[in-house]
PDB file of C-alpha atoms in Angstrom:
ATOM      1  CA  PHE A 127      11.699 -50.641 -19.411  1.00  0.00           C
ATOM      2  CA  GLN A 128      15.251 -51.941 -21.507  1.00  0.00           C
ATOM      3  CA  PRO A 129      17.695 -53.976 -19.950  1.00  0.00           C
ATOM      4  CA  LEU A 130      21.232 -53.374 -18.696  1.00  0.00           C
ATOM      5  CA  PRO A 131      23.775 -53.512 -21.522  1.00  0.00           C
ATOM      6  CA  ALA A 132      27.014 -55.833 -20.022  1.00  0.00           C
ATOM      7  CA  GLU A 133      29.121 -53.267 -21.466  1.00  0.00           C
ATOM      8  CA  ALA A 134      28.549 -49.946 -22.183  1.00  0.00           C
ATOM      9  CA  GLU A 135      30.385 -48.294 -26.016  1.00  0.00           C
ATOM     10  CA  HIS A 136      33.335 -46.489 -25.702  1.00  0.00           C
ATOM     11  CA  PRO A 137      33.155 -42.795 -27.720  1.00  0.00           C
ATOM     12  CA  ALA A 138      35.370 -43.067 -30.849  1.00  0.00           C
ATOM     13  CA  ASP A 139      37.604 -40.692 -29.173  1.00  0.00           C
ATOM     14  CA  ASN A 140      38.394 -42.302 -25.935  1.00  0.00           C
ATOM     15  CA  PRO A 141      38.675 -45.954 -27.065  1.00  0.00           C
ATOM     16  CA  GLY A 142      38.315 -48.385 -23.700  1.00  0.00           C
ATOM     17  CA  THR A 143      41.459 -49.730 -24.300  1.00  0.00           C
ATOM     18  CA  PRO A 144      43.550 -51.886 -21.860  1.00  0.00           C
ATOM     19  CA  GLU A 145      46.014 -49.962 -20.756  1.00  0.00           C
ATOM     20  CA  ARG A 146      43.681 -46.973 -20.112  1.00  0.00           C
ATOM     21  CA  ILE A 147      41.006 -48.568 -18.211  1.00  0.00           C
ATOM     22  CA  ASP A 148      44.009 -50.294 -15.804  1.00  0.00           C
ATOM     23  CA  LEU A 149      45.584 -46.649 -16.145  1.00  0.00           C
ATOM     24  CA  GLY A 150      41.932 -45.063 -15.238  1.00  0.00           C
ATOM     25  CA  HIS A 151      41.340 -47.242 -12.530  1.00  0.00           C
ATOM     26  CA  LYS A 152      44.942 -46.315 -11.076  1.00  0.00           C
ATOM     27  CA  LEU A 153      44.119 -42.606 -11.290  1.00  0.00           C
ATOM     28  CA  PHE A 154      40.653 -43.246  -9.246  1.00  0.00           C
ATOM     29  CA  PHE A 155      41.527 -44.127  -6.437  1.00  0.00           C
ATOM     30  CA  GLU A 156      44.837 -42.400  -6.297  1.00  0.00           C
ATOM     31  CA  PRO A 157      44.678 -39.552  -3.598  1.00  0.00           C
ATOM     32  CA  LYS A 158      47.183 -37.677  -4.661  1.00  0.00           C
ATOM     33  CA  LEU A 159      44.963 -36.448  -6.980  1.00  0.00           C
ATOM     34  CA  SER A 160      43.577 -33.731  -3.725  1.00  0.00           C
ATOM     35  CA  ARG A 161      45.527 -31.121  -1.907  1.00  0.00           C
ATOM     36  CA  SER A 162      45.235 -33.303   0.910  1.00  0.00           C
ATOM     37  CA  GLY A 163      46.603 -36.581  -0.672  1.00  0.00           C
ATOM     38  CA  ILE A 164      43.225 -38.119   1.367  1.00  0.00           C
ATOM     39  CA  ILE A 165      40.278 -37.939  -0.692  1.00  0.00           C
ATOM     40  CA  SER A 166      40.399 -39.858  -4.203  1.00  0.00           C
ATOM     41  CA  CYS A 167      37.324 -40.201  -6.312  1.00  0.00           C
ATOM     42  CA  ASN A 168      36.929 -43.088  -4.635  1.00  0.00           C
ATOM     43  CA  THR A 169      36.374 -41.313  -1.520  1.00  0.00           C
ATOM     44  CA  CYS A 170      32.685 -39.547  -2.567  1.00  0.00           C
ATOM     45  CA  HIS A 171      31.756 -42.561  -5.345  1.00  0.00           C
ATOM     46  CA  VAL A 172      33.109 -45.512  -3.552  1.00  0.00           C
ATOM     47  CA  VAL A 173      32.888 -48.892  -5.457  1.00  0.00           C
ATOM     48  CA  GLY A 174      32.936 -51.352  -2.799  1.00  0.00           C
ATOM     49  CA  ALA A 175      29.561 -49.368  -1.709  1.00  0.00           C
ATOM     50  CA  ALA A 176      27.248 -49.261  -4.730  1.00  0.00           C
ATOM     51  CA  GLY A 177      29.502 -46.445  -5.588  1.00  0.00           C
ATOM     52  CA  VAL A 178      28.078 -43.856  -3.334  1.00  0.00           C
ATOM     53  CA  ASP A 179      29.377 -42.290   0.364  1.00  0.00           C
ATOM     54  CA  ALA A 180      25.777 -42.990   2.347  1.00  0.00           C
ATOM     55  CA  ARG A 181      26.664 -39.313   2.799  1.00  0.00           C
ATOM     56  CA  ASP A 182      23.983 -36.490   2.913  1.00  0.00           C
ATOM     57  CA  VAL A 183      26.014 -34.669   0.577  1.00  0.00           C
ATOM     58  CA  ALA A 184      29.873 -35.387  -0.060  1.00  0.00           C
ATOM     59  CA  ILE A 185      32.571 -33.813   2.777  1.00  0.00           C
ATOM     60  CA  GLY A 186      35.607 -33.117   0.698  1.00  0.00           C
ATOM     61  CA  GLU A 187      39.118 -30.651   1.355  1.00  0.00           C
ATOM     62  CA  GLY A 188      39.455 -29.265   4.865  1.00  0.00           C
ATOM     63  CA  ALA A 189      35.860 -31.117   5.893  1.00  0.00           C
ATOM     64  CA  ARG A 190      34.084 -28.884   3.372  1.00  0.00           C
ATOM     65  CA  THR A 191      30.815 -30.027   2.357  1.00  0.00           C
ATOM     66  CA  GLY A 192      28.244 -29.084  -1.027  1.00  0.00           C
ATOM     67  CA  PRO A 193      25.416 -28.745  -0.908  1.00  0.00           C
ATOM     68  CA  ARG A 194      24.735 -32.084  -3.589  1.00  0.00           C
ATOM     69  CA  ASN A 195      24.353 -35.396  -2.956  1.00  0.00           C
ATOM     70  CA  SER A 196      26.945 -38.353  -4.316  1.00  0.00           C
ATOM     71  CA  PRO A 197      25.098 -40.536  -6.980  1.00  0.00           C
ATOM     72  CA  THR A 198      26.710 -43.910  -8.081  1.00  0.00           C
ATOM     73  CA  VAL A 199      29.332 -44.189 -10.263  1.00  0.00           C
ATOM     74  CA  PHE A 200      28.002 -47.430 -10.743  1.00  0.00           C
ATOM     75  CA  ASN A 201      25.897 -47.363 -14.513  1.00  0.00           C
ATOM     76  CA  ALA A 202      26.874 -43.379 -15.284  1.00  0.00           C
ATOM     77  CA  ALA A 203      28.067 -44.382 -18.392  1.00  0.00           C
ATOM     78  CA  PHE A 204      24.162 -44.644 -19.808  1.00  0.00           C
ATOM     79  CA  LEU A 205      22.910 -41.483 -18.505  1.00  0.00           C
ATOM     80  CA  ALA A 206      21.972 -38.472 -21.304  1.00  0.00           C
ATOM     81  CA  SER A 207      24.667 -36.042 -18.925  1.00  0.00           C
ATOM     82  CA  GLN A 208      26.065 -36.067 -15.657  1.00  0.00           C
ATOM     83  CA  PHE A 209      26.003 -34.172 -12.146  1.00  0.00           C
ATOM     84  CA  TRP A 210      22.222 -33.396 -10.435  1.00  0.00           C
ATOM     85  CA  ASP A 211      22.268 -29.608 -12.406  1.00  0.00           C
ATOM     86  CA  GLY A 212      23.326 -31.623 -15.847  1.00  0.00           C
ATOM     87  CA  ARG A 213      26.614 -29.730 -16.344  1.00  0.00           C
ATOM     88  CA  ALA A 214      28.230 -31.753 -17.824  1.00  0.00           C
ATOM     89  CA  PRO A 215      27.459 -33.525 -21.414  1.00  0.00           C
ATOM     90  CA  THR A 216      29.829 -37.006 -20.569  1.00  0.00           C
ATOM     91  CA  LEU A 217      32.048 -38.928 -18.222  1.00  0.00           C
ATOM     92  CA  GLU A 218      35.601 -36.854 -19.586  1.00  0.00           C
ATOM     93  CA  GLU A 219      33.629 -33.662 -18.285  1.00  0.00           C
ATOM     94  CA  GLN A 220      32.525 -34.553 -15.470  1.00  0.00           C
ATOM     95  CA  ALA A 221      35.525 -36.089 -13.975  1.00  0.00           C
ATOM     96  CA  LYS A 222      37.421 -32.260 -14.816  1.00  0.00           C
ATOM     97  CA  GLY A 223      34.763 -30.806 -12.147  1.00  0.00           C
ATOM     98  CA  PRO A 224      35.957 -32.556  -8.738  1.00  0.00           C
ATOM     99  CA  ILE A 225      39.520 -32.266  -9.099  1.00  0.00           C
ATOM    100  CA  GLN A 226      39.098 -28.678 -10.003  1.00  0.00           C
ATOM    101  CA  ALA A 227      36.666 -28.339  -7.356  1.00  0.00           C
ATOM    102  CA  HIS A 228      37.263 -26.345  -4.172  1.00  0.00           C
ATOM    103  CA  VAL A 229      34.863 -28.294  -1.365  1.00  0.00           C
ATOM    104  CA  GLU A 230      36.113 -31.159  -3.446  1.00  0.00           C
ATOM    105  CA  MET A 231      39.988 -32.371  -3.988  1.00  0.00           C
ATOM    106  CA  ASP A 232      40.605 -28.477  -4.863  1.00  0.00           C
ATOM    107  CA  LEU A 233      43.631 -28.703  -7.410  1.00  0.00           C
ATOM    108  CA  THR A 234      44.247 -26.637 -10.723  1.00  0.00           C
ATOM    109  CA  PRO A 235      44.721 -28.761 -13.909  1.00  0.00           C
ATOM    110  CA  ALA A 236      48.644 -27.858 -13.666  1.00  0.00           C
ATOM    111  CA  GLU A 237      48.698 -29.129  -9.857  1.00  0.00           C
ATOM    112  CA  ALA A 238      47.452 -32.341 -10.855  1.00  0.00           C
ATOM    113  CA  VAL A 239      50.000 -33.198 -13.515  1.00  0.00           C
ATOM    114  CA  ASP A 240      53.056 -32.390 -11.982  1.00  0.00           C
ATOM    115  CA  ARG A 241      51.191 -35.070  -8.911  1.00  0.00           C
ATOM    116  CA  LEU A 242      51.397 -37.538 -11.596  1.00  0.00           C
ATOM    117  CA  ARG A 243      54.182 -36.760 -13.321  1.00  0.00           C
ATOM    118  CA  GLU A 244      56.892 -36.509 -10.323  1.00  0.00           C
ATOM    119  CA  THR A 245      54.676 -39.685  -9.113  1.00  0.00           C
ATOM    120  CA  GLY A 246      56.051 -42.017 -11.589  1.00  0.00           C
ATOM    121  CA  TYR A 247      52.727 -41.962 -13.623  1.00  0.00           C
ATOM    122  CA  GLY A 248      54.667 -40.621 -17.067  1.00  0.00           C
ATOM    123  CA  PRO A 249      54.752 -44.504 -18.450  1.00  0.00           C
ATOM    124  CA  LEU A 250      51.217 -45.580 -17.770  1.00  0.00           C
ATOM    125  CA  PHE A 251      50.351 -42.356 -19.715  1.00  0.00           C
ATOM    126  CA  ALA A 252      52.904 -43.119 -22.719  1.00  0.00           C
ATOM    127  CA  ALA A 253      51.562 -46.404 -23.005  1.00  0.00           C
ATOM    128  CA  ALA A 254      47.575 -45.098 -22.798  1.00  0.00           C
ATOM    129  CA  PHE A 255      47.492 -42.863 -24.814  1.00  0.00           C
ATOM    130  CA  PRO A 256      50.261 -43.640 -27.474  1.00  0.00           C
ATOM    131  CA  GLY A 257      52.215 -41.805 -29.882  1.00  0.00           C
ATOM    132  CA  GLU A 258      50.793 -38.816 -28.379  1.00  0.00           C
ATOM    133  CA  ALA A 259      54.102 -35.946 -27.936  1.00  0.00           C
ATOM    134  CA  ASP A 260      53.200 -35.429 -24.469  1.00  0.00           C
ATOM    135  CA  PRO A 261      51.057 -37.928 -22.922  1.00  0.00           C
ATOM    136  CA  LEU A 262      50.139 -36.364 -19.550  1.00  0.00           C
ATOM    137  CA  THR A 263      48.498 -34.146 -19.331  1.00  0.00           C
ATOM    138  CA  PHE A 264      44.490 -33.014 -18.031  1.00  0.00           C
ATOM    139  CA  ASP A 265      41.970 -34.323 -20.941  1.00  0.00           C
ATOM    140  CA  ASN A 266      44.318 -37.453 -20.387  1.00  0.00           C
ATOM    141  CA  LEU A 267      43.574 -37.518 -17.389  1.00  0.00           C
ATOM    142  CA  ALA A 268      39.778 -37.636 -17.536  1.00  0.00           C
ATOM    143  CA  ARG A 269      40.006 -39.556 -19.842  1.00  0.00           C
ATOM    144  CA  ALA A 270      41.277 -42.446 -18.543  1.00  0.00           C
ATOM    145  CA  ILE A 271      39.428 -41.646 -15.758  1.00  0.00           C
ATOM    146  CA  ALA A 272      36.100 -41.628 -17.599  1.00  0.00           C
ATOM    147  CA  ALA A 273      37.705 -44.819 -19.218  1.00  0.00           C
ATOM    148  CA  PHE A 274      37.516 -47.151 -16.226  1.00  0.00           C
ATOM    149  CA  GLU A 275      33.610 -45.934 -15.367  1.00  0.00           C
ATOM    150  CA  ARG A 276      32.824 -46.964 -17.521  1.00  0.00           C
ATOM    151  CA  THR A 277      33.719 -50.514 -16.753  1.00  0.00           C
ATOM    152  CA  LEU A 278      31.353 -49.734 -13.599  1.00  0.00           C
ATOM    153  CA  ILE A 279      28.405 -51.803 -14.997  1.00  0.00           C
ATOM    154  CA  THR A 280      25.609 -53.797 -12.380  1.00  0.00           C
ATOM    155  CA  PRO A 281      23.610 -55.720 -15.327  1.00  0.00           C
ATOM    156  CA  GLY A 282      21.489 -59.307 -14.893  1.00  0.00           C
ATOM    157  CA  ALA A 283      19.403 -58.259 -11.875  1.00  0.00           C
ATOM    158  CA  PRO A 284      16.077 -59.482 -11.086  1.00  0.00           C
ATOM    159  CA  PHE A 285      14.365 -56.764 -13.464  1.00  0.00           C
ATOM    160  CA  ASP A 286      16.559 -57.997 -15.882  1.00  0.00           C
ATOM    161  CA  ARG A 287      16.247 -60.871 -16.571  1.00  0.00           C
ATOM    162  CA  TYR A 288      12.267 -60.145 -16.042  1.00  0.00           C
ATOM    163  CA  LEU A 289      12.855 -58.028 -18.854  1.00  0.00           C
ATOM    164  CA  ALA A 290      14.523 -60.497 -21.128  1.00  0.00           C
ATOM    165  CA  GLY A 291      11.464 -63.401 -19.903  1.00  0.00           C
ATOM    166  CA  GLU A 292      12.751 -64.646 -17.460  1.00  0.00           C
ATOM    167  CA  LEU A 293       9.807 -63.902 -15.866  1.00  0.00           C
ATOM    168  CA  ASP A 294       9.904 -65.805 -11.783  1.00  0.00           C
ATOM    169  CA  ALA A 295      12.503 -63.291 -11.432  1.00  0.00           C
ATOM    170  CA  LEU A 296      10.392 -60.939  -9.802  1.00  0.00           C
ATOM    171  CA  THR A 297       8.054 -62.801  -7.100  1.00  0.00           C
ATOM    172  CA  GLU A 298       4.978 -61.372  -6.863  1.00  0.00           C
ATOM    173  CA  GLN A 299       5.191 -59.077  -4.067  1.00  0.00           C
ATOM    174  CA  GLN A 300       7.744 -56.807  -7.007  1.00  0.00           C
ATOM    175  CA  LYS A 301       5.111 -57.642  -9.772  1.00  0.00           C
ATOM    176  CA  GLN A 302       2.475 -55.191  -7.825  1.00  0.00           C
ATOM    177  CA  GLY A 303       4.960 -53.453  -6.946  1.00  0.00           C
ATOM    178  CA  LEU A 304       5.736 -53.220 -11.007  1.00  0.00           C
ATOM    179  CA  GLU A 305       1.627 -52.340 -11.760  1.00  0.00           C
ATOM    180  CA  LEU A 306       1.594 -50.176  -8.902  1.00  0.00           C
ATOM    181  CA  PHE A 307       5.170 -48.425 -10.366  1.00  0.00           C
ATOM    182  CA  GLN A 308       3.244 -48.065 -13.551  1.00  0.00           C
ATOM    183  CA  ASN A 309      -0.393 -47.821 -13.002  1.00  0.00           C
ATOM    184  CA  SER A 310       0.558 -44.684 -10.853  1.00  0.00           C
ATOM    185  CA  GLY A 311       2.522 -43.205 -12.962  1.00  0.00           C
ATOM    186  CA  CYS A 312       6.016 -43.406 -11.799  1.00  0.00           C
ATOM    187  CA  VAL A 313       7.026 -44.428 -15.330  1.00  0.00           C
ATOM    188  CA  GLY A 314       6.367 -41.570 -16.698  1.00  0.00           C
ATOM    189  CA  CYS A 315       9.753 -40.185 -15.523  1.00  0.00           C
ATOM    190  CA  HIS A 316      11.410 -43.307 -14.722  1.00  0.00           C
ATOM    191  CA  SER A 317      12.036 -44.846 -17.273  1.00  0.00           C
ATOM    192  CA  GLY A 318      14.403 -46.642 -20.252  1.00  0.00           C
ATOM    193  CA  VAL A 319      17.621 -48.263 -19.001  1.00  0.00           C
ATOM    194  CA  MET A 320      18.684 -46.535 -16.474  1.00  0.00           C
ATOM    195  CA  LEU A 321      14.674 -46.067 -14.685  1.00  0.00           C
ATOM    196  CA  GLY A 322      15.492 -42.738 -15.005  1.00  0.00           C
ATOM    197  CA  GLY A 323      17.817 -39.863 -15.010  1.00  0.00           C
ATOM    198  CA  ASN A 324      18.285 -38.961 -18.792  1.00  0.00           C
ATOM    199  CA  GLY A 325      16.064 -35.902 -18.085  1.00  0.00           C
ATOM    200  CA  PHE A 326      15.025 -32.886 -15.211  1.00  0.00           C
ATOM    201  CA  ALA A 327      11.934 -32.112 -13.149  1.00  0.00           C
ATOM    202  CA  ALA A 328      11.164 -29.022 -11.071  1.00  0.00           C
ATOM    203  CA  PHE A 329      12.323 -30.268  -6.909  1.00  0.00           C
ATOM    204  CA  THR A 330      10.047 -27.808  -5.186  1.00  0.00           C
ATOM    205  CA  HIS A 331      10.539 -29.164  -1.974  1.00  0.00           C
ATOM    206  CA  VAL A 332      14.021 -27.228  -1.539  1.00  0.00           C
ATOM    207  CA  ALA A 333      12.211 -23.920  -3.187  1.00  0.00           C
ATOM    208  CA  GLY A 334      14.413 -21.705  -0.535  1.00  0.00           C
ATOM    209  CA  ARG A 335      17.085 -23.526   0.329  1.00  0.00           C
ATOM    210  CA  GLY A 336      19.993 -21.896  -1.963  1.00  0.00           C
ATOM    211  CA  ASP A 337      20.460 -24.620  -3.947  1.00  0.00           C
ATOM    212  CA  ILE A 338      19.043 -23.338  -7.391  1.00  0.00           C
ATOM    213  CA  GLY A 339      19.441 -26.604  -9.714  1.00  0.00           C
ATOM    214  CA  ARG A 340      19.749 -26.366 -12.963  1.00  0.00           C
ATOM    215  CA  ALA A 341      19.006 -22.884 -13.185  1.00  0.00           C
ATOM    216  CA  ALA A 342      22.888 -22.545 -12.905  1.00  0.00           C
ATOM    217  CA  VAL A 343      23.578 -24.247 -15.450  1.00  0.00           C
ATOM    218  CA  THR A 344      21.587 -22.319 -18.148  1.00  0.00           C
ATOM    219  CA  GLY A 345      20.649 -18.750 -16.110  1.00  0.00           C
ATOM    220  CA  ARG A 346      16.817 -19.365 -16.986  1.00  0.00           C
ATOM    221  CA  GLU A 347      14.205 -18.337 -14.553  1.00  0.00           C
ATOM    222  CA  GLU A 348      12.503 -21.742 -14.944  1.00  0.00           C
ATOM    223  CA  ASP A 349      14.801 -23.932 -14.178  1.00  0.00           C
ATOM    224  CA  ARG A 350      14.858 -22.655 -11.237  1.00  0.00           C
ATOM    225  CA  TYR A 351      14.752 -25.815  -8.991  1.00  0.00           C
ATOM    226  CA  VAL A 352      14.885 -28.224 -11.618  1.00  0.00           C
ATOM    227  CA  PHE A 353      17.110 -31.365 -11.108  1.00  0.00           C
ATOM    228  CA  ARG A 354      18.064 -34.163 -13.117  1.00  0.00           C
ATOM    229  CA  ILE A 355      15.755 -36.358 -12.262  1.00  0.00           C
ATOM    230  CA  ALA A 356      17.579 -39.817 -10.588  1.00  0.00           C
ATOM    231  CA  PRO A 357      17.619 -43.011 -12.375  1.00  0.00           C
ATOM    232  CA  LEU A 358      16.717 -46.055 -10.428  1.00  0.00           C
ATOM    233  CA  ARG A 359      19.313 -48.303 -10.636  1.00  0.00           C
ATOM    234  CA  ASN A 360      20.535 -49.919  -7.408  1.00  0.00           C
ATOM    235  CA  VAL A 361      18.524 -47.731  -5.785  1.00  0.00           C
ATOM    236  CA  ALA A 362      18.146 -49.355  -2.765  1.00  0.00           C
ATOM    237  CA  LEU A 363      21.758 -49.984  -2.283  1.00  0.00           C
ATOM    238  CA  THR A 364      22.572 -45.528  -2.977  1.00  0.00           C
ATOM    239  CA  ALA A 365      20.369 -43.860   0.398  1.00  0.00           C
ATOM    240  CA  PRO A 366      20.029 -41.148   1.025  1.00  0.00           C
ATOM    241  CA  TYR A 367      18.549 -40.182  -1.867  1.00  0.00           C
ATOM    242  CA  PHE A 368      17.758 -36.679  -4.326  1.00  0.00           C
ATOM    243  CA  HIS A 369      20.182 -34.664  -4.870  1.00  0.00           C
ATOM    244  CA  ASP A 370      20.403 -33.256  -1.715  1.00  0.00           C
ATOM    245  CA  GLY A 371      20.169 -36.395   1.023  1.00  0.00           C
ATOM    246  CA  SER A 372      16.709 -35.355   2.180  1.00  0.00           C
ATOM    247  CA  ALA A 373      14.844 -38.531   2.119  1.00  0.00           C
ATOM    248  CA  THR A 374      16.992 -40.671   3.818  1.00  0.00           C
ATOM    249  CA  ALA A 375      14.821 -44.091   3.405  1.00  0.00           C
ATOM    250  CA  LEU A 376      12.836 -45.360   0.351  1.00  0.00           C
ATOM    251  CA  HIS A 377       9.758 -45.365   1.677  1.00  0.00           C
ATOM    252  CA  GLU A 378      10.618 -41.448   2.909  1.00  0.00           C
ATOM    253  CA  ALA A 379      11.769 -40.493  -1.116  1.00  0.00           C
ATOM    254  CA  ILE A 380       8.092 -42.133  -2.680  1.00  0.00           C
ATOM    255  CA  SER A 381       6.141 -40.308  -0.224  1.00  0.00           C
ATOM    256  CA  ILE A 382       8.079 -36.949  -0.724  1.00  0.00           C
ATOM    257  CA  ILE A 383       7.073 -37.126  -4.373  1.00  0.00           C
TER     258      ILE A 383
END
């Protein structure tokens, strides 16, 4: 186990300047990045509700639904890859996906850029990406959103304080739960800063439901029904659980595993 850092490191090719983070904040809440002008990133990753939408699966344009639950955006900066199948290696790559997905926001990159230009975002992009001949691009849109998302960090939980040596930060019942968590083998998958989230495992109770998991990314049969291990940060606030939202409560999720 490791305490959650107070800040996430920004990559060298996407520094978290105040101007870039501010632009990303605006874009995260910008509904014009969806075809209907109704849906934003915040629709499925609600910043005021632990970064999730509390639905089994997300609802996008035209009330269309995909097969997967919306993971929390909080602390996503510490994940080794994004999406339940790990198909995006960075937050920058992840930010491009929902805007273009037919079942989510349903815009082409060109349409997204044109809408932002028409809305008057040009000066904000120029300030966030100084020195670039054409700062208002789809790649820079994704960079700005990612820079903002790296500020959505939730350090200082009782467990973090416990790890830092504040032994009374957890109740006796919580300490008993931690001991059981370790002795039962849960820690084999749910460890590190995020208490999971950086590896993959087979999840065969969903076999036959159509979503083949990581195999759709790798093309390997051994990755059929393999999904990213869910991180447990803020888990009490992010129901329903698993990639398909098939567990409505923590005790149900634990019984499935």
